[in-house]
Coordinates of C-alpha atoms in Angstrom, one line a residue:
Chain Y
M1 CA -58.7 24.9 -19.1
R2 CA -56.6 27.6 -17.6
K3 CA -58.5 30.3 -19.6
I4 CA -61.9 29.2 -18.3
S5 CA -60.8 29.0 -14.7
R6 CA -59.6 32.6 -14.9
L7 CA -63.3 33.7 -15.0
S8 CA -64.3 33.3 -11.4
R9 CA -67.8 33.2 -10.0
F10 CA -67.2 36.7 -8.7
N11 CA -66.3 38.0 -12.2
I12 CA -69.5 36.5 -13.6
A13 CA -71.6 38.0 -10.8
S14 CA -70.2 41.5 -11.1
L15 CA -70.6 41.4 -14.9
T16 CA -74.2 40.2 -14.7
L17 CA -75.1 42.7 -12.0
G18 CA -73.3 45.5 -13.9
L19 CA -75.1 44.9 -17.2
A20 CA -78.5 44.5 -15.4
F21 CA -77.9 47.8 -13.7
L22 CA -77.2 49.5 -17.0
Y23 CA -80.1 48.0 -19.0
L24 CA -83.0 47.4 -16.6
P25 CA -84.0 51.0 -16.2
I26 CA -84.1 51.6 -20.0
L27 CA -86.0 48.3 -20.5
I28 CA -88.6 49.3 -17.8
L29 CA -89.0 52.7 -19.5
V30 CA -89.6 51.1 -22.9
I31 CA -92.2 48.6 -21.5
Y32 CA -94.1 51.3 -19.7
S33 CA -94.3 53.4 -22.9
F34 CA -96.8 50.8 -24.1
N35 CA -98.9 51.1 -20.9
A36 CA -102.5 51.9 -21.5
S37 CA -103.0 53.4 -18.0
R38 CA -102.7 57.2 -17.4
L39 CA -100.9 56.5 -14.2
V40 CA -97.3 55.8 -15.1
T41 CA -96.8 53.0 -12.6
V42 CA -100.1 51.1 -12.8
W43 CA -100.1 48.6 -15.6
G44 CA -103.3 48.9 -17.7
G45 CA -102.5 46.6 -20.6
W46 CA -100.6 47.1 -23.9
S47 CA -101.5 50.2 -25.9
L48 CA -100.0 52.6 -28.4
R49 CA -102.0 55.5 -26.9
W50 CA -99.0 57.6 -25.8
Y51 CA -97.4 57.3 -29.2
H52 CA -100.7 58.7 -30.7
E53 CA -100.5 61.6 -28.2
F54 CA -97.0 62.3 -29.1
F55 CA -97.7 62.5 -32.8
A56 CA -100.7 64.8 -32.0
D57 CA -98.5 67.1 -29.9
R58 CA -97.4 69.9 -32.3
A59 CA -94.8 71.5 -30.0
M60 CA -93.1 68.1 -29.4
I61 CA -93.1 67.3 -33.2
E62 CA -91.6 70.7 -33.9
A63 CA -88.9 70.3 -31.2
S64 CA -88.1 66.8 -32.6
W65 CA -87.7 68.2 -36.1
M66 CA -85.5 71.0 -34.8
S67 CA -83.3 68.5 -33.0
L68 CA -83.0 66.3 -36.1
R69 CA -82.0 69.2 -38.3
V70 CA -79.5 70.5 -35.8
A71 CA -78.0 67.0 -35.3
V72 CA -77.6 66.3 -39.0
S73 CA -76.1 69.6 -39.9
S74 CA -73.8 69.8 -36.9
A75 CA -72.6 66.2 -37.2
T76 CA -71.8 66.8 -40.9
I77 CA -69.8 70.0 -40.3
A78 CA -68.2 68.4 -37.3
T79 CA -67.1 65.3 -39.3
L80 CA -65.5 67.5 -41.9
T81 CA -63.6 69.7 -39.5
G82 CA -62.9 67.0 -37.0
T83 CA -61.4 64.7 -39.7
L84 CA -59.2 67.6 -40.8
A85 CA -58.1 68.2 -37.3
A86 CA -57.3 64.5 -36.8
V87 CA -55.2 64.5 -40.0
A88 CA -53.4 67.6 -38.9
L89 CA -52.6 66.2 -35.5
S90 CA -51.5 62.7 -36.6
R91 CA -49.8 63.6 -40.0
G92 CA -48.9 67.2 -39.6
E93 CA -45.9 66.7 -37.4
R94 CA -44.9 69.9 -35.7
F95 CA -46.6 73.2 -36.6
R96 CA -46.9 76.5 -34.9
G97 CA -49.5 76.4 -32.1
R98 CA -49.9 72.7 -32.2
T99 CA -50.0 72.4 -28.4
L100 CA -52.8 75.1 -28.2
F101 CA -54.6 73.3 -31.1
S102 CA -54.6 69.9 -29.4
G103 CA -55.4 71.5 -26.0
M104 CA -58.5 73.2 -27.6
L105 CA -59.5 69.9 -29.1
Y106 CA -59.3 68.0 -25.8
A107 CA -60.7 70.5 -23.4
P108 CA -64.3 70.4 -24.6
L109 CA -64.4 66.7 -24.1
V110 CA -64.3 67.1 -20.3
M111 CA -65.3 70.7 -19.7
P112 CA -68.5 71.0 -17.8
E113 CA -71.2 71.8 -20.4
V114 CA -72.5 74.8 -18.4
I115 CA -69.2 76.6 -19.0
T116 CA -69.1 75.8 -22.8
G117 CA -72.8 76.8 -23.1
L118 CA -72.4 80.0 -21.2
S119 CA -69.3 81.1 -23.1
L120 CA -70.9 80.5 -26.5
L121 CA -74.0 82.4 -25.5
L122 CA -72.0 85.4 -24.4
L123 CA -70.2 85.3 -27.8
F124 CA -73.4 85.2 -29.7
V125 CA -74.9 88.1 -27.6
A126 CA -71.7 90.1 -28.2
L127 CA -72.0 89.4 -32.0
N128 CA -75.7 90.3 -31.8
A129 CA -76.4 87.0 -33.6
E130 CA -80.1 86.0 -33.6
R131 CA -80.3 82.8 -31.5
G132 CA -82.0 79.7 -33.0
F133 CA -81.1 77.0 -35.4
W134 CA -77.7 78.3 -36.5
T135 CA -76.4 79.2 -33.0
V136 CA -77.2 75.7 -31.7
T137 CA -75.7 74.1 -34.7
I138 CA -72.5 76.1 -34.3
A139 CA -72.4 75.2 -30.6
H140 CA -72.9 71.5 -31.2
T141 CA -70.4 71.5 -34.0
T142 CA -67.8 72.9 -31.6
L143 CA -68.4 70.2 -29.1
T144 CA -68.8 67.2 -31.4
M145 CA -65.9 67.9 -33.7
C146 CA -63.6 67.2 -30.8
F147 CA -65.1 63.7 -30.4
V148 CA -64.9 63.1 -34.2
A149 CA -61.2 64.2 -34.0
V150 CA -60.4 61.7 -31.2
V151 CA -62.2 58.8 -33.0
V152 CA -60.6 59.4 -36.4
Q153 CA -57.2 60.1 -34.8
S154 CA -57.1 56.8 -33.0
R155 CA -57.9 55.1 -36.3
L156 CA -55.1 57.1 -38.1
G157 CA -52.7 56.2 -35.4
S158 CA -53.3 52.5 -35.9
L159 CA -52.9 52.7 -39.6
D160 CA -49.7 51.5 -41.3
R161 CA -48.0 54.6 -42.6
S162 CA -46.0 52.6 -45.2
L163 CA -49.2 52.3 -47.3
E164 CA -49.3 56.1 -47.7
E165 CA -45.6 56.3 -48.2
A166 CA -45.7 53.5 -50.8
A167 CA -48.3 55.5 -52.8
M168 CA -46.2 58.6 -52.7
D169 CA -43.0 56.7 -53.7
L170 CA -45.0 55.5 -56.7
G171 CA -45.6 59.1 -57.6
C172 CA -48.8 60.0 -55.9
A173 CA -49.1 63.6 -54.8
P174 CA -49.7 63.7 -51.0
V175 CA -53.3 64.9 -51.3
R176 CA -54.0 62.2 -53.9
A177 CA -52.4 59.6 -51.7
F178 CA -54.6 60.7 -48.8
L179 CA -57.7 60.6 -50.9
S180 CA -57.2 57.3 -52.6
V181 CA -55.3 55.3 -49.9
T182 CA -55.8 56.8 -46.4
L183 CA -59.4 58.1 -46.7
P184 CA -60.9 54.7 -47.7
L185 CA -59.0 53.1 -44.8
I186 CA -60.3 55.5 -42.2
A187 CA -63.8 55.8 -43.7
P188 CA -65.4 53.5 -41.1
A189 CA -64.0 55.7 -38.3
I190 CA -65.4 58.7 -40.1
V191 CA -68.8 57.1 -40.3
A192 CA -68.6 56.2 -36.6
G193 CA -67.5 59.7 -35.8
W194 CA -70.5 61.1 -37.6
M195 CA -72.9 58.8 -35.7
L196 CA -71.3 59.8 -32.4
A197 CA -71.6 63.5 -33.3
F198 CA -75.3 62.9 -34.3
T199 CA -76.3 61.2 -31.1
L200 CA -74.4 63.7 -28.9
S201 CA -76.2 66.5 -30.6
L202 CA -79.5 64.8 -30.3
D203 CA -78.8 64.2 -26.6
D204 CA -77.6 67.6 -25.6
L205 CA -79.7 69.7 -23.2
V206 CA -77.4 72.1 -21.4
I207 CA -75.5 73.7 -24.4
A208 CA -78.7 73.9 -26.4
S209 CA -80.5 75.6 -23.6
F210 CA -77.9 78.4 -23.5
T211 CA -77.6 78.9 -27.2
T212 CA -81.1 78.6 -28.5
G213 CA -83.6 81.4 -28.8
P214 CA -87.3 81.7 -27.9
G215 CA -89.5 79.5 -30.0
S216 CA -86.8 77.1 -31.2
A217 CA -86.5 74.6 -28.4
T218 CA -84.9 71.2 -29.2
L219 CA -86.4 67.9 -28.1
P220 CA -84.3 67.5 -24.9
I221 CA -85.3 71.1 -23.8
R222 CA -88.9 70.2 -24.2
I223 CA -88.6 66.9 -22.5
Y224 CA -86.7 68.5 -19.7
S225 CA -89.4 71.2 -19.1
E226 CA -92.1 68.5 -19.1
V227 CA -90.1 66.2 -16.7
R228 CA -89.6 69.1 -14.2
L229 CA -93.4 69.4 -14.0
G230 CA -93.9 65.7 -13.3
V231 CA -93.8 62.4 -15.0
K232 CA -96.1 62.1 -18.0
P233 CA -96.6 58.8 -19.9
E234 CA -96.2 60.6 -23.2
I235 CA -92.6 61.2 -22.3
N236 CA -92.0 57.4 -22.0
A237 CA -93.2 57.1 -25.7
I238 CA -90.9 59.9 -26.9
C239 CA -88.0 58.5 -25.0
T240 CA -88.6 55.0 -26.5
L241 CA -88.7 56.5 -30.0
V242 CA -85.4 58.3 -29.4
I243 CA -83.9 55.0 -28.1
A244 CA -85.1 53.2 -31.2
L245 CA -83.6 55.9 -33.5
I246 CA -80.3 55.7 -31.6
A247 CA -80.4 51.9 -31.8
V248 CA -80.5 52.1 -35.6
V249 CA -77.6 54.5 -35.5
I250 CA -75.6 52.1 -33.3
V251 CA -76.3 49.2 -35.6
I252 CA -75.0 51.2 -38.6
A253 CA -72.0 52.4 -36.7
S254 CA -71.1 48.9 -35.5
L255 CA -71.5 47.5 -39.0
A256 CA -69.0 50.3 -40.1
S257 CA -66.5 49.3 -37.4
K258 CA -66.9 45.6 -38.2
L259 CA -66.1 46.6 -41.8
S260 CA -62.9 48.3 -40.5
S261 CA -61.9 45.3 -38.4
S262 CA -62.4 42.9 -41.3
Q263 CA -59.8 44.9 -43.1
G264 CA -57.3 43.6 -40.7
E265 CA -57.0 46.5 -38.4
S266 CA -58.3 46.7 -34.9
A267 CA -61.6 48.6 -34.6
A268 CA -61.7 52.0 -33.0
P269 CA -63.2 51.8 -29.5
L270 CA -66.2 53.9 -30.4
Chain I
M1 CA -38.6 59.4 -44.6
S2 CA -38.7 62.0 -47.4
A3 CA -42.2 60.9 -48.3
R4 CA -43.3 61.5 -44.7
R5 CA -41.9 65.0 -44.8
I6 CA -43.7 65.8 -48.1
F7 CA -46.9 64.5 -46.5
A8 CA -46.5 66.8 -43.5
R9 CA -47.1 70.0 -45.3
P10 CA -50.6 69.5 -46.7
A11 CA -51.5 67.9 -43.4
R12 CA -50.6 71.1 -41.7
F13 CA -53.0 73.0 -44.0
A14 CA -55.7 70.6 -42.9
A15 CA -55.4 72.3 -39.5
I16 CA -56.5 75.7 -40.7
A17 CA -60.3 75.2 -40.8
P18 CA -60.6 73.4 -37.4
Y19 CA -58.0 75.8 -35.9
V20 CA -59.9 78.9 -36.9
W21 CA -63.2 77.3 -35.8
M22 CA -61.9 76.4 -32.3
V23 CA -60.3 79.8 -31.8
L24 CA -63.5 81.5 -32.8
F25 CA -66.0 79.3 -31.0
F26 CA -64.0 78.0 -28.1
L27 CA -61.1 80.3 -27.1
V28 CA -62.6 83.7 -27.9
P29 CA -65.8 83.0 -25.9
F30 CA -63.7 82.5 -22.8
G31 CA -62.5 86.1 -23.3
F32 CA -66.1 87.2 -23.1
V33 CA -66.8 85.2 -20.0
L34 CA -63.8 86.7 -18.3
K35 CA -64.8 90.2 -19.4
I36 CA -68.4 89.9 -18.3
S37 CA -67.4 88.4 -15.0
L38 CA -65.7 91.7 -14.3
S39 CA -68.8 93.8 -15.3
Q40 CA -71.8 94.9 -13.3
T41 CA -75.4 93.8 -13.7
A42 CA -77.6 96.3 -15.5
I43 CA -81.2 96.5 -16.4
A44 CA -80.4 96.7 -20.1
Q45 CA -79.9 94.7 -23.2
P46 CA -77.4 93.0 -22.9
P47 CA -77.9 92.9 -19.1
Y48 CA -74.4 94.1 -18.0
E49 CA -72.2 97.1 -18.2
P50 CA -69.8 98.4 -19.3
V51 CA -70.3 97.4 -22.9
F52 CA -67.3 97.8 -25.1
D53 CA -68.0 100.1 -28.0
L54 CA -65.1 99.8 -30.4
T55 CA -66.4 102.8 -32.5
A56 CA -66.4 105.2 -29.6
G57 CA -62.7 105.9 -29.6
W58 CA -59.8 105.1 -27.3
S59 CA -60.8 107.2 -24.3
A60 CA -64.2 105.5 -24.1
I61 CA -62.5 102.0 -24.2
R62 CA -60.1 103.1 -21.4
A63 CA -63.1 104.3 -19.4
A64 CA -64.8 101.0 -19.9
F65 CA -61.7 99.1 -18.8
A66 CA -61.5 101.3 -15.7
A67 CA -65.1 100.4 -14.9
L68 CA -64.3 96.7 -14.7
S69 CA -64.1 95.3 -11.1
I70 CA -63.7 92.2 -9.2
D71 CA -66.9 92.8 -7.1
N72 CA -68.6 89.6 -8.5
F73 CA -65.7 87.5 -7.2
R74 CA -65.8 89.2 -3.8
L75 CA -69.5 88.4 -3.7
L76 CA -69.0 84.8 -4.6
A77 CA -66.2 84.4 -2.0
S78 CA -68.2 86.1 0.8
D79 CA -71.6 84.7 0.3
D80 CA -72.2 81.4 2.1
I81 CA -74.5 80.1 -0.6
Y82 CA -71.8 80.1 -3.2
V83 CA -69.1 78.8 -0.9
F84 CA -71.4 75.9 0.1
A85 CA -72.2 75.3 -3.5
Y86 CA -68.5 74.8 -4.4
L87 CA -67.9 72.6 -1.4
R88 CA -71.0 70.5 -2.1
S89 CA -69.9 70.1 -5.8
L90 CA -66.5 68.8 -4.6
T91 CA -68.0 66.5 -2.0
V92 CA -70.5 65.1 -4.4
A93 CA -67.8 64.6 -7.1
V94 CA -65.4 62.9 -4.7
T95 CA -68.1 60.6 -3.3
A96 CA -69.6 59.7 -6.7
T97 CA -66.2 59.1 -8.2
A98 CA -65.3 56.8 -5.3
L99 CA -68.6 54.9 -5.8
L100 CA -67.9 54.7 -9.5
L101 CA -64.5 53.2 -9.0
L102 CA -65.8 50.7 -6.5
I103 CA -68.6 49.6 -8.8
G104 CA -66.8 50.0 -12.1
Y105 CA -63.6 48.1 -11.2
P106 CA -65.2 44.7 -10.7
I107 CA -67.1 45.0 -13.9
A108 CA -64.1 46.1 -15.9
Y109 CA -62.1 43.3 -14.3
G110 CA -64.8 40.7 -15.2
M111 CA -64.8 42.0 -18.8
A112 CA -61.0 41.7 -19.1
R113 CA -61.2 38.0 -17.9
L114 CA -63.8 37.1 -20.6
P115 CA -62.7 35.1 -23.6
K116 CA -61.6 37.4 -26.4
R117 CA -64.7 37.0 -28.5
W118 CA -67.0 37.9 -25.5
Q119 CA -64.8 40.9 -24.6
A120 CA -65.9 42.7 -27.7
V121 CA -69.5 41.9 -27.0
A122 CA -69.2 43.1 -23.4
M123 CA -67.6 46.4 -24.6
V124 CA -70.4 47.1 -27.0
L125 CA -72.9 46.4 -24.2
V126 CA -71.2 48.9 -22.0
I127 CA -70.9 51.5 -24.7
V128 CA -74.5 51.3 -25.9
P129 CA -76.1 53.1 -22.8
F130 CA -73.5 55.8 -23.3
W131 CA -75.0 56.4 -26.8
T132 CA -78.5 56.5 -25.3
S133 CA -79.7 59.9 -24.3
F134 CA -78.5 61.1 -21.0
L135 CA -81.7 62.8 -20.2
I136 CA -83.7 59.7 -21.0
R137 CA -81.6 57.6 -18.7
I138 CA -82.2 60.1 -15.8
Y139 CA -85.9 60.1 -16.7
A140 CA -85.9 56.3 -16.5
W141 CA -84.8 56.5 -12.9
I142 CA -87.5 59.0 -12.1
N143 CA -90.0 56.4 -13.2
I144 CA -88.4 53.9 -10.9
L145 CA -87.7 56.1 -7.9
Q146 CA -90.9 58.1 -7.6
H147 CA -93.4 57.7 -4.8
D148 CA -95.5 55.0 -6.4
G149 CA -92.7 53.9 -8.6
L150 CA -91.4 50.4 -9.4
L151 CA -88.9 50.3 -6.5
N152 CA -91.4 51.1 -3.9
Q153 CA -93.9 48.7 -5.4
I154 CA -91.4 45.9 -5.2
L155 CA -90.3 46.7 -1.7
L156 CA -93.9 46.8 -0.6
A157 CA -94.8 43.6 -2.3
L158 CA -91.8 41.9 -0.7
H159 CA -92.9 43.4 2.7
L160 CA -89.5 44.8 3.1
V161 CA -91.1 48.2 4.0
S162 CA -94.5 49.0 5.3
A163 CA -94.9 52.4 3.7
P164 CA -93.5 53.9 0.5
V165 CA -90.0 55.2 1.0
V166 CA -89.1 58.6 -0.3
W167 CA -86.4 58.0 -2.9
L168 CA -86.9 60.9 -5.3
S169 CA -85.4 64.3 -4.4
T170 CA -82.8 62.8 -2.1
D171 CA -79.1 62.5 -2.3
T172 CA -79.4 58.8 -2.7
A173 CA -81.4 59.3 -5.9
M174 CA -78.8 61.8 -7.1
Y175 CA -75.9 59.4 -6.5
I176 CA -77.8 56.6 -8.2
G177 CA -78.3 58.9 -11.2
I178 CA -74.7 60.0 -11.3
V179 CA -73.3 56.5 -11.0
Y180 CA -75.7 55.2 -13.6
S181 CA -74.8 58.0 -16.1
Y182 CA -71.0 58.0 -15.7
L183 CA -70.4 54.2 -15.3
P184 CA -69.3 53.7 -18.9
F185 CA -66.8 56.5 -18.5
M186 CA -65.2 54.6 -15.6
I187 CA -65.4 51.1 -17.0
L188 CA -63.9 51.8 -20.4
P189 CA -60.5 53.2 -19.4
L190 CA -60.2 50.6 -16.6
Y191 CA -61.0 47.8 -19.0
A192 CA -58.5 49.2 -21.6
T193 CA -55.6 48.9 -19.1
L194 CA -56.8 45.6 -17.5
A195 CA -57.2 43.9 -20.9
K196 CA -53.7 44.9 -22.0
M197 CA -52.2 43.4 -18.9
E198 CA -50.1 40.3 -19.2
P199 CA -52.0 37.4 -17.5
A200 CA -48.6 35.7 -16.9
L201 CA -47.8 38.3 -14.3
E202 CA -50.8 37.3 -12.2
E203 CA -50.2 33.6 -12.7
A204 CA -46.5 34.0 -11.7
A205 CA -47.6 35.8 -8.5
G206 CA -50.1 33.0 -7.9
D207 CA -47.5 30.3 -8.6
L208 CA -45.1 31.9 -6.1
G209 CA -47.7 31.4 -3.4
A210 CA -49.6 34.7 -3.2
P211 CA -53.2 34.4 -2.2
P212 CA -55.7 35.9 -4.7
W213 CA -56.3 39.2 -2.7
Q214 CA -52.5 39.7 -2.6
V215 CA -52.1 39.1 -6.3
F216 CA -54.8 41.7 -6.9
W217 CA -53.5 44.3 -4.4
L218 CA -49.8 43.9 -5.2
V219 CA -49.8 43.1 -8.9
T220 CA -53.1 43.8 -10.7
F221 CA -54.2 47.0 -9.0
P222 CA -50.8 48.9 -9.2
L223 CA -50.5 47.9 -12.9
S224 CA -54.0 49.3 -13.6
L225 CA -53.3 52.7 -12.1
P226 CA -53.1 54.6 -15.4
G227 CA -56.7 53.3 -16.2
V228 CA -57.8 54.3 -12.6
G229 CA -56.4 57.8 -13.1
A230 CA -58.0 58.2 -16.5
G231 CA -61.4 56.9 -15.3
V232 CA -61.3 59.0 -12.1
L233 CA -60.5 62.2 -14.0
L234 CA -63.0 61.4 -16.8
C235 CA -65.8 61.2 -14.2
F236 CA -64.7 63.7 -11.6
I237 CA -64.3 66.7 -13.9
P238 CA -67.8 66.7 -15.4
I239 CA -69.5 65.7 -12.2
V240 CA -68.2 68.9 -10.4
G241 CA -70.1 71.0 -13.0
E242 CA -73.1 68.6 -13.2
F243 CA -76.5 70.4 -13.5
V244 CA -79.2 68.1 -14.9
I245 CA -78.8 65.1 -12.5
P246 CA -78.9 67.0 -9.2
D247 CA -81.7 69.3 -10.6
L248 CA -83.9 66.3 -11.4
L249 CA -83.0 63.8 -8.7
A250 CA -81.6 65.7 -5.7
G251 CA -83.6 67.7 -3.2
S252 CA -83.7 71.5 -3.6
N253 CA -82.1 72.5 -0.3
S254 CA -78.4 72.5 -1.2
L255 CA -77.2 73.3 -4.7
M256 CA -74.1 72.3 -6.7
I257 CA -72.1 75.0 -8.5
G258 CA -73.4 74.0 -11.9
Q259 CA -77.0 74.6 -10.7
T260 CA -76.1 77.9 -9.0
L261 CA -74.6 79.1 -12.3
W262 CA -77.7 78.0 -14.2
L263 CA -80.0 79.7 -11.7
E264 CA -78.0 83.0 -11.7
F265 CA -78.1 83.0 -15.4
F266 CA -81.7 81.9 -16.3
T267 CA -83.7 82.8 -13.2
N268 CA -81.9 85.8 -11.7
K269 CA -80.6 86.9 -15.1
D270 CA -77.4 88.0 -13.3
W271 CA -75.0 87.3 -16.2
P272 CA -71.9 88.9 -14.5
V273 CA -72.2 86.7 -11.4
A274 CA -72.9 83.6 -13.5
S275 CA -69.8 84.4 -15.5
A276 CA -67.7 84.8 -12.3
A277 CA -69.1 81.5 -11.1
A278 CA -68.0 79.9 -14.4
I279 CA -64.5 81.3 -14.0
I280 CA -64.1 80.0 -10.5
L281 CA -65.4 76.6 -11.6
L282 CA -62.8 76.6 -14.3
V283 CA -60.0 77.5 -11.9
V284 CA -61.1 74.7 -9.5
L285 CA -61.0 72.3 -12.5
L286 CA -57.8 73.6 -14.0
L287 CA -55.5 71.1 -12.2
P288 CA -57.6 68.0 -13.0
L289 CA -58.1 69.3 -16.6
L290 CA -54.3 69.7 -17.1
L291 CA -53.8 66.2 -15.6
Y292 CA -56.3 64.7 -17.9
E293 CA -54.7 66.4 -20.9
R294 CA -51.3 65.0 -20.0
L295 CA -52.7 61.5 -19.5
Q296 CA -54.5 61.7 -22.8
R297 CA -51.4 62.7 -24.7
R298 CA -49.3 60.0 -23.1
Q299 CA -51.9 57.4 -24.0
L300 CA -52.0 58.6 -27.6
E301 CA -48.2 58.6 -27.8
E302 CA -48.1 55.0 -26.5
G303 CA -51.1 53.7 -28.4

């Protein structure tokens, strides 16, 4: 009885309004992507017209393909390096330059993207590297490995260390203990980290704008240049497709974290 | 105990790859920003001078160092456009963060009061938009706020206004966009501290005769301050450097520093001034960044 009365009418109202605020704009966008009318705001009946236009738009398809390739490669490298970083921070105790290391891992999480993008571009120019797929991938890896490190580290932190210690007391070498005991336990967090890195890379406009070269625009860069020229119904369709893709990713990630919570540990927040 | 020490050594080796990566692609690039901010614009490739040529010998490098100057910083400090851009960035960030706190707190509070099962659901619901593309969410608002957009249609249909209201390209639109984009960053840390709070504390205050507002103001709010701090920093820092939202939703008459930097770089092709602007932005943010780092570390140590 006490529990229920704690949830006041004010609480319910603020929750409902808050969630409506978060979801209504996206819902409206998705609905209008099926609008037959050329005018974005006049409803002309249901239609897949703008999806057809998108699939006929070569430049948009190429940009989508570029974005997907960058997102998969950078998320994969970021998951490897980010997991290593998380292991070093939570199991490595003290080592030389640890403060600098953790500082470098946290700073990009909050650093304005214009600064990160600009600094990476200046590096690539100084190295005379040709800008395109690889420079964007490196830039996205740098940003997203920090997110992977945080997600995996929070999972490692909540893990019972005595499991690893028991394995080692039973004669396991540390690396072996990590691979056969710790790694399976943090696997859901690693999966969630990959998904987060993938969506962050797919989403990024600012850093990609700085680090890509002519002729290799990512999807957000193309969408951005279209949106600046005015609203086009085709953009609604592309955005809906991206939302659908991300929804699939979220379902997989939440299944992974459900898997981790069913193993008796609390799930990582992301 | 000994097992733990054995484990520590290979774990340290795990740091090598990410360490080298971050030094190479995070730390070193800042050196370049610093160096180029002290250079002059040139019609050349790359568009600045002096260019360090490590093969040219010691005297050439010394000459290049001598050619560095702080002119770009003088320019930024003396030109009203830039000074206003910094001030506007700070004003927008303070206002938007205050709005976020006002809107996010009741939502986080409501979440923390839900039964345990529903709390997890609510958290997922708050996180999902954060996973959805940032640009798409801004674009969704352009759909709604434009001249013949949904908002004006509704207002006209309800006879609340007689002619379409200009929403797009105003500060109101920009604040809506910022609040919308950053709301999850404010809600999550607030919710984290509020959910951990002992409900007995509030009940005790209530039993001792405090009216609800007093319970909130004297017990709940002070105890949630770590979450408030984390949420405020998490929103404030990136908003100061925000580029996309003001560019798409705000009017074009007064720019924020992130936009100025972007324009100097892409439109004016003035890399040295853009670099100097980035350095100043970083200096402005250094204090909140350090604060955030400390908060983050303390939370990790506690958690």
